[in-house]
Amino acid sequence: MKITKAVIPAAGLGTRVLPATKAMPKEMFPLVDKPAIQYIVEEAANSGITDILIITNRGKGIIEDHFDRIPELEKNLLLSKKNETCDIIKQISYISNVFFLRQKEAKGLGHAVLQAKSFVGNEPFAVLYGDDVIISEKPVCSELISSFEEFGLAVVGTQKIKDSEISKYSSLKVKKIRKNIFRCDDMIEKPNKNEVMSLYAILGRCVLVPEIFDILENTEPGNGGEIQLTDAMRILAQTRGMIAVEYSGTRHDVGSKFGTAKACVQIAAEHPEIGNKFKLFIKEFAKSL
Ligand code: UTP
């Protein structure tokens, strides 16, 4: 079955990047000249997704505004002969069909995904975490969709994490199928040292099957008192098996200070307009470090 729907949970409180997130959703952090969530919506659209549900909450209304048209601004840009900028602004509203739904309480990523039940219906769907921007040649979401099409099992995107860091992430029990593709039969969220199954963690992307909703409905709050998506995926992995795809590309967690800073640096350095100037600045700046 072709995957055409995606869910982007973007209703987290963003406490790791306060005070920036006091009034501004982290998903709207500008990475040079585009908000983080636009990169994610573009990745989904470039992976064949036509319908995207963004899970928001109070105070995240500007995400909706960003994907809407602003006729006054467009008129103003045309009057000042900024036709190209006007086109860029307009196109944002047509990247994909974007829908919004509010998570009434921030009860965790699993709870956020559960809100998508009626939007998704009885189809497999992609989940792109709203604070994980991945810069890669091939959209990571499309790599996961290809694996779903090949194996008919739910898929998680993964990369290796440092030993010292794995307890902040999830850990996957994996068995190599080929190159960057693994079978995954178990996983654990934020493992203690003796619970680590491998250094492969779930990072920002997955493709799920509709059975996940029944599991989520019966998932008790786990780590941090939140309904954890990993706890529900664990049951899926144990009962049906899942696939893990080690993707290439650079992931930036804009829900963290370090992630936001390095996303800005990479995007600025590769930017067609300011890239060369920025690289000169960085080289000069590096000398002072
Ligand atoms: P995170 O755990 O990174 O987000 O969730 P958070 O809760 O904002 O993090 P803190 O407060 O800095 O620790 C990953 C993704 O899931 C969304 C977030 O917006 C983020 O995109 N999320 C998380 C929800 O949509 N709802 C929630 O209840 C929790």
mmCIF file of N, CA, C and O in Angstrom, residues 73-83:
data_model
loop_
_atom_site.group_PDB
_atom_site.id
_atom_site.type_symbol
_atom_site.label_atom_id
_atom_site.label_comp_id
_atom_site.label_asym_id
_atom_site.label_seq_id
_atom_site.Cartn_x
_atom_site.Cartn_y
_atom_site.Cartn_z
ATOM 1 N N LEU A 73 0.947 40.657 2.110
ATOM 2 C CA LEU A 73 2.404 40.588 1.954
ATOM 3 C C LEU A 73 2.776 40.320 0.491
ATOM 4 O O LEU A 73 3.678 40.947 -0.069
ATOM 5 N N GLU A 74 2.027 39.397 -0.119
ATOM 6 C CA GLU A 74 2.309 39.065 -1.526
ATOM 7 C C GLU A 74 2.163 40.301 -2.408
ATOM 8 O O GLU A 74 2.993 40.574 -3.265
ATOM 9 N N LYS A 75 1.085 41.080 -2.151
ATOM 10 C CA LYS A 75 0.805 42.300 -2.932
ATOM 11 C C LYS A 75 1.953 43.292 -2.760
ATOM 12 O O LYS A 75 2.471 43.856 -3.728
ATOM 13 N N ASN A 76 2.376 43.423 -1.497
ATOM 14 C CA ASN A 76 3.464 44.343 -1.176
ATOM 15 C C ASN A 76 4.752 43.939 -1.893
ATOM 16 O O ASN A 76 5.462 44.770 -2.465
ATOM 17 N N LEU A 77 5.052 42.636 -1.898
ATOM 18 C CA LEU A 77 6.281 42.156 -2.533
ATOM 19 C C LEU A 77 6.234 42.396 -4.045
ATOM 20 O O LEU A 77 7.229 42.779 -4.660
ATOM 21 N N LEU A 78 5.034 42.179 -4.632
ATOM 22 C CA LEU A 78 4.900 42.391 -6.072
ATOM 23 C C LEU A 78 5.081 43.861 -6.420
ATOM 24 O O LEU A 78 5.743 44.215 -7.401
ATOM 25 N N LEU A 79 4.506 44.744 -5.583
ATOM 26 C CA LEU A 79 4.630 46.194 -5.820
ATOM 27 C C LEU A 79 6.086 46.635 -5.763
ATOM 28 O O LEU A 79 6.509 47.496 -6.535
ATOM 29 N N SER A 80 6.853 45.982 -4.856
ATOM 30 C CA SER A 80 8.270 46.369 -4.777
ATOM 31 C C SER A 80 9.152 45.465 -5.651
ATOM 32 O O SER A 80 10.345 45.337 -5.416
ATOM 33 N N LYS A 81 8.504 44.827 -6.647
ATOM 34 C CA LYS A 81 9.188 44.020 -7.676
ATOM 35 C C LYS A 81 10.019 42.861 -7.093
ATOM 36 O O LYS A 81 11.017 42.439 -7.673
ATOM 37 N N LYS A 82 9.602 42.371 -5.940
ATOM 38 C CA LYS A 82 10.292 41.214 -5.366
ATOM 39 C C LYS A 82 9.506 39.953 -5.734
ATOM 40 O O LYS A 82 9.020 39.223 -4.872
ATOM 41 N N ASN A 83 9.400 39.743 -7.058
ATOM 42 C CA ASN A 83 8.558 38.640 -7.546
ATOM 43 C C ASN A 83 9.039 37.262 -7.076
ATOM 44 O O ASN A 83 8.235 36.397 -6.729
#
